[in-house]
CSV table of C-alpha atoms in Angstrom, one decimal:
chain,number,residue,atom,x,y,z
Z,6,MET,CA,75.7,-61.4,-66.1
Z,7,SER,CA,78.1,-64.0,-64.4
Z,8,LYS,CA,76.6,-66.1,-61.7
Z,9,SER,CA,78.5,-63.7,-59.0
Z,10,ALA,CA,76.9,-60.6,-60.2
Z,11,ARG,CA,73.7,-62.1,-60.1
Z,12,ASN,CA,74.2,-63.1,-56.6
Z,13,ARG,CA,75.3,-59.8,-55.7
Z,14,VAL,CA,72.4,-58.7,-57.2
Z,15,GLN,CA,70.3,-61.1,-55.4
Z,16,ARG,CA,72.2,-60.1,-52.2
Z,17,ASN,CA,71.4,-56.4,-52.2
Z,18,ASN,CA,67.7,-57.4,-53.4
Z,19,ALA,CA,65.5,-55.4,-50.0
Z,20,LEU,CA,63.0,-58.2,-50.9
Z,21,THR,CA,65.4,-60.9,-50.7
Z,22,GLU,CA,67.0,-59.6,-47.2
Z,23,ARG,CA,66.1,-61.4,-44.5
Z,24,THR,CA,65.7,-58.8,-40.7
Z,25,VAL,CA,65.0,-59.5,-37.4
Z,26,PRO,CA,61.5,-57.7,-37.2
Z,27,TRP,CA,62.2,-56.1,-33.7
Z,28,GLY,CA,58.6,-54.2,-33.6
Z,29,GLY,CA,57.2,-57.6,-33.3
Z,30,ILE,CA,59.0,-59.0,-31.3
Z,31,ALA,CA,58.7,-56.3,-28.9
Z,32,PHE,CA,54.9,-56.1,-29.0
Z,33,PHE,CA,54.4,-59.6,-28.3
Z,34,THR,CA,56.8,-59.7,-25.3
Z,35,VAL,CA,55.1,-56.6,-23.8
Z,36,ILE,CA,52.0,-58.3,-23.8
Z,37,GLY,CA,53.5,-61.4,-22.2
Z,38,VAL,CA,54.4,-59.4,-19.2
Z,39,VAL,CA,51.3,-57.7,-18.9
Z,40,ALA,CA,49.4,-61.4,-19.1
Z,41,ILE,CA,52.1,-62.5,-16.4
Z,42,VAL,CA,51.2,-59.7,-14.3
Z,43,ALA,CA,47.8,-59.6,-14.7
Z,44,ILE,CA,48.0,-63.8,-14.0
Z,45,ALA,CA,50.0,-63.2,-10.6
Z,46,TYR,CA,48.5,-59.9,-9.5
Z,47,ALA,CA,45.0,-61.9,-9.4
Z,48,PHE,CA,46.7,-64.9,-8.0
Z,49,MET,CA,47.7,-63.0,-5.2
Z,50,GLN,CA,44.7,-61.7,-4.3
Z,51,THR,CA,42.8,-64.5,-4.5
Z,52,ARG,CA,45.1,-66.2,-2.0
Z,53,SER,CA,45.0,-62.8,0.1
Z,54,SER,CA,41.0,-63.2,0.0
Z,55,ALA,CA,40.7,-66.4,0.8
Z,56,SER,CA,43.3,-66.2,3.9
Z,57,SER,CA,41.3,-63.4,5.5
Z,58,SER,CA,38.3,-65.0,4.5
Z,59,SER,CA,38.7,-68.8,5.5
Z,60,GLY,CA,39.7,-68.4,9.2
Z,61,PRO,CA,37.5,-68.7,12.0
Z,62,ILE,CA,36.1,-65.6,13.8
Z,63,ASP,CA,37.8,-64.9,16.9
Z,64,GLY,CA,35.0,-65.6,19.6
Z,65,LEU,CA,32.6,-67.5,17.0
Z,66,VAL,CA,29.8,-69.6,19.1
Z,67,GLN,CA,28.8,-72.4,17.1
Z,68,LYS,CA,26.1,-74.9,17.6
Z,69,ASP,CA,24.8,-77.6,15.2
Z,70,GLY,CA,21.8,-79.8,15.0
Z,71,LEU,CA,19.1,-76.8,15.8
Z,72,SER,CA,15.3,-77.7,15.6
Z,73,ARG,CA,13.3,-76.6,12.7
Z,74,ASP,CA,9.5,-77.1,14.2
Z,75,HIS,CA,7.4,-74.8,14.0
Z,76,VAL,CA,5.6,-74.2,17.2
Z,77,THR,CA,2.6,-71.8,17.8
Z,78,THR,CA,4.0,-71.6,22.2
Z,79,PRO,CA,7.1,-69.6,23.6
Z,80,VAL,CA,10.2,-71.9,23.3
Z,81,THR,CA,13.3,-71.7,25.7
Z,82,TYR,CA,16.8,-71.0,24.0
Z,83,ASP,CA,19.5,-72.3,25.2
Z,84,THR,CA,21.8,-68.9,24.3
Z,85,THR,CA,21.1,-65.3,24.9
Z,86,PRO,CA,19.8,-64.0,22.3
Z,87,PRO,CA,18.6,-67.6,20.4
Z,88,MET,CA,20.6,-68.6,17.3
Z,89,GLY,CA,18.3,-71.1,15.8
Z,90,GLY,CA,15.6,-73.9,16.9
Z,91,ALA,CA,12.3,-74.3,17.2
Z,92,HIS,CA,10.2,-71.4,16.3
Z,93,ASP,CA,7.1,-69.3,15.2
Z,94,ALA,CA,5.3,-70.4,11.5
Z,95,MET,CA,5.6,-66.4,10.7
Z,96,TRP,CA,9.1,-64.6,10.3
Z,97,GLN,CA,9.9,-61.7,11.7
Z,98,ASN,CA,9.9,-59.1,8.7
Z,99,CYS,CA,14.2,-59.1,7.9
Z,100,ASP,CA,14.7,-56.4,4.5
Z,101,GLY,CA,17.5,-54.6,6.9
Z,102,ARG,CA,15.2,-53.4,8.7
Z,103,VAL,CA,16.0,-51.8,12.3
Z,104,TYR,CA,13.6,-52.2,15.0
Z,105,ASP,CA,13.1,-50.1,18.4
Z,106,GLN,CA,11.5,-52.6,20.8
Z,107,PRO,CA,12.4,-56.5,21.5
Z,108,LEU,CA,11.0,-59.0,19.3
Z,109,ARG,CA,9.4,-62.1,19.7
Z,110,ASN,CA,12.5,-64.7,19.5
Z,111,GLU,CA,10.0,-67.3,17.8
Z,112,ASN,CA,9.9,-64.5,14.6
Z,113,ALA,CA,13.0,-63.5,14.7
Z,114,VAL,CA,14.6,-67.5,14.9
Z,115,HIS,CA,12.8,-68.0,12.0
Z,116,SER,CA,14.2,-65.5,10.4
Z,117,LEU,CA,17.4,-66.9,11.1
Z,118,GLU,CA,16.6,-70.3,9.2
Z,119,HIS,CA,16.1,-68.3,6.3
Z,120,GLY,CA,19.9,-67.0,6.0
Z,121,ALA,CA,19.2,-63.4,8.4
Z,122,VAL,CA,21.4,-61.8,10.6
Z,123,TRP,CA,19.7,-60.4,13.7
Z,124,ILE,CA,21.9,-57.5,15.5
Z,125,THR,CA,20.8,-57.2,18.9
Z,126,TYR,CA,21.9,-54.5,21.3
Z,127,ARG,CA,21.7,-54.0,24.9
Z,128,PRO,CA,19.6,-50.7,25.7
Z,129,GLY,CA,21.5,-47.5,26.4
Z,130,LEU,CA,24.0,-48.2,23.8
Z,131,ALA,CA,25.6,-44.8,22.6
Z,132,ALA,CA,23.7,-42.9,19.5
Z,133,ASP,CA,26.9,-43.1,17.6
Z,134,GLN,CA,27.1,-47.1,18.3
Z,135,LEU,CA,23.1,-47.2,16.9
Z,136,GLY,CA,24.2,-45.5,14.1
Z,137,LYS,CA,26.5,-47.6,12.3
Z,138,LEU,CA,24.9,-50.8,13.5
Z,139,LYS,CA,21.6,-48.8,11.8
Z,140,ALA,CA,23.4,-48.4,8.3
Z,141,LYS,CA,25.2,-51.7,8.2
Z,142,VAL,CA,21.9,-53.1,8.1
Z,143,GLU,CA,20.3,-50.7,6.1
Z,144,ASP,CA,22.9,-51.2,3.8
Z,145,THR,CA,22.7,-54.6,3.9
Z,146,ASP,CA,19.2,-57.4,3.1
Z,147,TYR,CA,18.8,-60.1,4.8
Z,148,THR,CA,19.0,-58.1,8.2
Z,149,LEU,CA,17.5,-57.1,11.0
Z,150,MET,CA,18.2,-55.2,14.7
Z,151,SER,CA,16.3,-54.9,17.4
Z,152,PRO,CA,17.5,-54.0,21.4
Z,153,PHE,CA,17.7,-57.1,23.5
Z,154,PRO,CA,17.2,-56.2,27.3
Z,155,THR,CA,18.8,-59.3,29.1
Z,156,LEU,CA,21.7,-59.3,26.3
Z,157,ASP,CA,25.3,-60.0,28.9
Z,158,ALA,CA,27.4,-57.7,25.7
Z,159,PRO,CA,26.7,-54.7,23.9
Z,160,ILE,CA,26.1,-55.9,20.7
Z,161,ALA,CA,25.5,-59.3,19.5
Z,162,LEU,CA,25.7,-60.4,16.1
Z,163,SER,CA,23.1,-64.4,15.1
Z,164,ALA,CA,22.9,-66.3,12.5
Z,165,TRP,CA,21.2,-69.8,12.1
Z,166,GLY,CA,24.1,-71.4,14.5
Z,167,LYS,CA,26.5,-69.5,15.0
Z,168,GLN,CA,27.0,-66.3,17.1
Z,169,ILE,CA,29.3,-63.6,18.3
Z,170,LYS,CA,28.9,-60.3,20.8
Z,171,VAL,CA,31.3,-57.6,20.7
Z,172,GLN,CA,31.8,-54.7,22.8
Z,173,ASP,CA,31.6,-51.9,19.8
Z,174,ALA,CA,30.4,-51.4,16.4
Z,175,SER,CA,33.2,-50.7,15.2
Z,176,ASP,CA,34.5,-54.0,15.5
Z,177,GLY,CA,36.3,-55.4,12.9
Z,178,ARG,CA,34.3,-58.9,13.0
Z,179,VAL,CA,31.0,-57.4,12.2
Z,180,ASP,CA,31.4,-56.6,8.8
Z,181,ALA,CA,33.0,-60.3,8.7
Z,182,PHE,CA,30.2,-61.8,10.3
Z,183,LEU,CA,28.1,-60.2,7.9
Z,184,LYS,CA,29.8,-61.5,5.3
Z,185,ALA,CA,30.6,-64.8,5.6
Z,186,TYR,CA,27.0,-65.5,7.2
Z,187,VAL,CA,24.1,-63.7,5.5
Z,188,LYS,CA,22.5,-66.4,3.5
Z,189,GLY,CA,25.9,-68.4,5.1
Z,190,PRO,CA,26.3,-71.8,3.8
Z,191,GLN,CA,24.8,-72.6,7.5
Z,192,THR,CA,21.2,-71.4,6.5
Z,193,PRO,CA,18.6,-74.0,6.5
Z,194,GLU,CA,16.0,-72.2,3.6
Z,195,PRO,CA,18.9,-69.9,2.1
Z,196,GLY,CA,17.2,-67.1,0.2
Z,197,ALA,CA,13.3,-68.0,1.8
Z,198,ALA,CA,11.1,-64.8,2.0
Z,199,CYS,CA,12.5,-62.0,4.2
Z,200,THR,CA,9.7,-59.7,3.6
Z,201,GLY,CA,5.6,-60.1,3.8
Z,202,ALA,CA,5.4,-62.1,7.3
Z,203,LYS,CA,5.1,-60.2,11.0
Z,204,ASP,CA,6.6,-56.3,10.5
Z,205,THR,CA,6.0,-54.8,14.3
Z,206,PRO,CA,7.8,-56.2,17.1
């Protein structure tokens, strides 16, 4: 066989032909596009949640340098309801607990030290409002709820060193406050016991 004939046979041999692997290219292109979309989506979700949670809650009142002393006598607090300060050695049970009578401030403040959010309401708050608050408390550990007769707003939420007052239980700041401050970074003793102490008003 002549040299030119051998070359023609080699060129026509399927094993020696070079073909573009379109199937593999398409597969890896699709995988790459999916990965890029997933990464971009995750990045946008992170930015969105960071921007929604990084801003301050409108109307938030803050206090620093609060005493953590244990006392056996009544304490005169400079905010109503109190959001920290000297308190009784026994905390108020705060495992999503709803109380129907006012609590002793000194016990509730100890619960705040452990990371609880105390939701207080002015007596006479509408039943539907009470129902919404009660549902939030019963679904959220490290919370407690009670009436507060001298409250100057319909509803107040207090954590250690943090407080907001709102007019309505549907106010978005209620959930924002719970998310930010239940065992939040301001808590002196996050995760300390919220049961096994005072169980009555």
